[in-house]
Amino acid sequence: GAVVSQHPSRVICKSGTSVKIECRSLDFQATTMFWYRQFPKQSLMLMATSNEGSKATYEQGVEKDKFLINHASLTLSTLTVTSAHPEDSSFYICSARMEDRSKNQPQHFGDGTRLSIL
Amino acid sequence: AQTVTQSQPEMSVQEAETVTLSCTYDTSESDYYLFWYKQPPSRQMILVIRQEAYKQQNATENRFSVNFQKAAKSFSLKISDSQLGDAAMYFCSYFGNEKLTFGTGTRLTIIP
């Protein structure tokens, strides 16, 4: 089945550091990838939709200068949390959908990245 | 905007019994898709079952089945013969307008 690899799984860093998270579709091409944020005991909130070769579409309230998204190829999207602060600590999950435009293709999720900013 | 509501924050069921998780949604679209995802303590998101809105027949996947009531905008998940491995957070989700919207989740506990 479709596999999405997300790396790293855990990051602990000092305030002010920039952190890059990678999301790769291993066995399929994904023209669209999604980035979610999940606070403890809460649901997944869509942050942005990443389209290969074009600018990401951010959801309302998400700072595009804080959360930089790059989708350079059909199998890789990256999320960079710039100048991270403790309030950015969260669980970040990416997902990818197969190139088939059929809406019933489910999104396949990475295993998530737990980000802790000290 | 589409919204997904899960009114049961927590549910519990005896092992081998059947449990139903509720989900309602609100949309003005006619073409959309519905999913149930499972998130165990590992926090990995696992697809449980999917339903196309244009299909009247309820989807089934082994012990998992849905009761899809399009007019009522209801999409409940039934788990039969519950197993310990079914313990997890269950998220109902709606896919429309190129976005996947999640409900707030239901934490399912399996009682041995």
XYZ file of C-alpha atoms in Angstrom:
230
model
C 0.000 0.000 0.000
C 0.856 3.648 -0.230
C 3.553 4.737 2.188
C 4.336 8.223 3.401
C 7.556 8.757 5.297
C 7.911 11.716 7.641
C 11.195 12.707 9.190
C 12.242 13.413 11.874
C 9.812 11.787 14.270
C 10.972 13.821 17.238
C 12.712 17.167 17.544
C 13.772 19.015 20.666
C 15.471 22.336 20.142
C 16.058 25.745 21.620
C 13.847 28.731 21.060
C 14.836 30.693 17.964
C 15.937 27.647 15.996
C 14.477 26.830 12.606
C 13.304 23.265 12.145
C 12.713 21.442 8.873
C 10.345 18.489 8.588
C 10.318 16.287 5.498
C 7.406 14.377 4.054
C 8.032 11.833 1.308
C 5.684 9.623 -0.652
C 7.716 6.456 -1.115
C 5.822 4.473 -3.708
C 3.539 6.927 -5.452
C 3.540 10.412 -6.867
C 1.732 13.066 -4.914
C 0.885 16.325 -6.632
C -0.761 17.458 -3.430
C 0.481 17.114 0.123
C -1.096 18.450 3.262
C 0.319 19.648 6.542
C -1.631 19.338 9.763
C -1.049 20.353 13.333
C -2.453 18.439 16.261
C -2.511 19.689 19.838
C -2.770 17.143 22.676
C -6.155 15.439 22.807
C -7.426 17.508 19.897
C -8.192 16.906 16.282
C -6.013 17.531 13.255
C -6.129 21.070 11.956
C -5.143 21.697 8.369
C -2.355 24.236 8.142
C -1.683 24.312 4.434
C -2.025 22.494 1.161
C 1.217 21.959 -0.688
C 1.161 21.732 -4.478
C 4.125 20.513 -6.461
C 5.796 23.321 -8.334
C 3.621 26.109 -6.959
C 3.072 28.078 -3.803
C 1.330 26.460 -0.878
C -2.183 27.461 0.080
C -2.388 28.362 3.749
C -5.442 28.145 5.952
C -6.747 31.229 7.657
C -4.726 32.134 10.718
C -1.598 30.230 9.685
C 1.448 32.458 9.285
C 3.064 31.686 5.959
C 6.301 33.379 7.013
C 6.472 31.241 10.118
C 5.628 27.957 8.440
C 7.488 27.739 5.136
C 6.366 24.993 2.801
C 8.257 23.767 -0.228
C 7.014 21.057 -2.588
C 9.946 20.683 -4.938
C 9.079 17.302 -6.426
C 6.199 14.874 -6.758
C 7.483 12.886 -3.802
C 8.780 15.475 -1.365
C 7.312 18.339 0.608
C 9.044 20.132 3.462
C 7.724 22.250 6.302
C 10.149 24.642 7.961
C 9.166 26.193 11.268
C 11.207 29.370 11.309
C 12.495 30.921 14.530
C 10.509 28.431 16.562
C 9.155 29.399 19.959
C 7.599 27.296 22.726
C 4.096 28.002 21.436
C 5.062 26.228 18.201
C 5.507 22.987 20.129
C 3.027 20.514 18.742
C 2.562 17.342 16.727
C 2.849 17.970 13.002
C 1.524 15.433 10.509
C 1.798 15.397 6.751
C -0.325 13.504 4.298
C -0.222 12.845 0.592
C -2.811 11.919 -1.950
C -2.116 9.923 -5.067
C -1.967 11.757 -8.362
C -5.253 10.180 -9.398
C -7.722 13.074 -9.171
C -10.485 10.824 -7.934
C -11.664 12.255 -4.696
C -12.148 8.886 -3.154
C -8.430 8.321 -2.988
C -7.743 8.647 0.721
C -4.956 10.692 2.111
C -2.045 8.624 3.363
C -0.446 9.986 6.479
C 3.094 10.144 7.725
C 3.812 9.044 11.276
C 4.071 12.629 12.481
C 6.741 14.787 14.070
C 6.636 15.761 17.706
C 8.231 19.190 17.989
C 9.283 20.497 21.393
C 10.746 23.971 21.686
C 12.536 24.708 24.938
C -17.495 25.834 5.281
C -17.850 22.160 5.960
C -18.082 21.012 9.560
C -17.870 17.554 11.074
C -19.352 16.816 14.479
C -18.617 13.866 16.703
C -20.810 14.170 19.764
C -19.235 11.329 21.730
C -15.844 12.335 23.184
C -15.455 8.899 24.755
C -16.982 5.479 24.285
C -16.287 2.102 25.780
C -17.290 -1.393 24.769
C -16.805 -4.878 26.088
C -14.451 -7.036 24.062
C -16.325 -9.020 21.381
C -19.321 -6.693 21.567
C -20.514 -4.152 19.014
C -20.185 -0.388 19.276
C -21.384 2.477 17.098
C -19.609 5.818 16.828
C -21.670 8.777 15.678
C -20.766 11.451 13.174
C -22.733 14.207 11.492
C -21.545 16.751 8.983
C -22.736 19.884 7.328
C -22.185 20.702 3.688
C -23.850 22.291 0.700
C -21.971 20.103 -1.764
C -23.496 17.098 -3.460
C -20.273 15.340 -4.403
C -18.021 14.465 -1.516
C -16.394 11.595 0.306
C -16.416 10.488 3.910
C -13.777 8.622 5.836
C -13.164 7.180 9.252
C -9.578 7.268 10.471
C -8.167 5.554 13.528
C -5.340 7.038 15.606
C -3.843 4.635 18.154
C -1.471 5.839 20.903
C 1.365 5.739 18.376
C -0.495 8.692 16.733
C -0.290 7.109 13.296
C -3.390 7.902 11.222
C -4.883 4.714 9.816
C -7.706 4.632 7.301
C -10.554 2.459 8.538
C -13.246 2.864 5.904
C -14.424 5.229 3.164
C -17.789 6.099 1.625
C -18.619 7.876 -1.604
C -21.599 10.189 -1.181
C -23.096 9.157 -4.528
C -23.285 5.533 -3.421
C -26.354 4.500 -1.490
C -24.861 1.216 -0.381
C -23.137 1.384 2.974
C -19.433 0.583 2.914
C -18.098 -2.405 4.844
C -14.573 -3.520 5.652
C -14.491 -6.781 7.597
C -15.680 -5.921 11.136
C -16.201 -2.257 10.260
C -19.283 -0.897 8.573
C -20.955 2.460 8.205
C -24.518 3.686 8.279
C -24.578 6.505 5.760
C -27.712 8.627 5.783
C -27.143 11.318 3.166
C -30.335 13.257 3.758
C -29.641 13.391 7.470
C -25.925 14.035 6.848
C -25.042 11.248 9.194
C -22.133 8.825 8.896
C -21.816 6.448 11.836
C -19.228 3.709 12.235
C -20.116 0.296 13.595
C -17.401 -1.954 14.940
C -18.450 -5.568 15.390
C -16.689 -8.161 17.529
C -14.560 -5.450 19.170
C -10.949 -6.352 19.793
C -8.363 -4.908 22.139
C -6.467 -3.568 19.148
C -9.438 -1.406 18.242
C -8.704 0.901 21.159
C -7.850 4.289 19.675
C -9.105 7.741 18.788
C -11.495 7.604 15.871
C -11.872 10.603 13.605
C -14.711 11.063 11.190
C -13.664 13.137 8.200
C -15.202 14.795 5.199
C -13.441 15.380 1.906
C -14.816 18.138 -0.265
C -13.514 21.263 -1.942
C -10.097 19.612 -2.022
C -9.852 19.597 1.762
C -10.145 16.948 4.440
C -11.998 18.191 7.508
C -11.864 16.193 10.727
C -14.273 15.864 13.589
C -13.078 16.262 17.152
C -12.681 12.542 17.618
C -14.066 9.779 19.817
C -11.784 7.911 22.172
C -12.741 4.239 22.145
C -11.815 2.016 25.072
C -12.106 -1.755 24.877
C -12.915 -3.495 28.142
C -11.361 -6.962 28.376
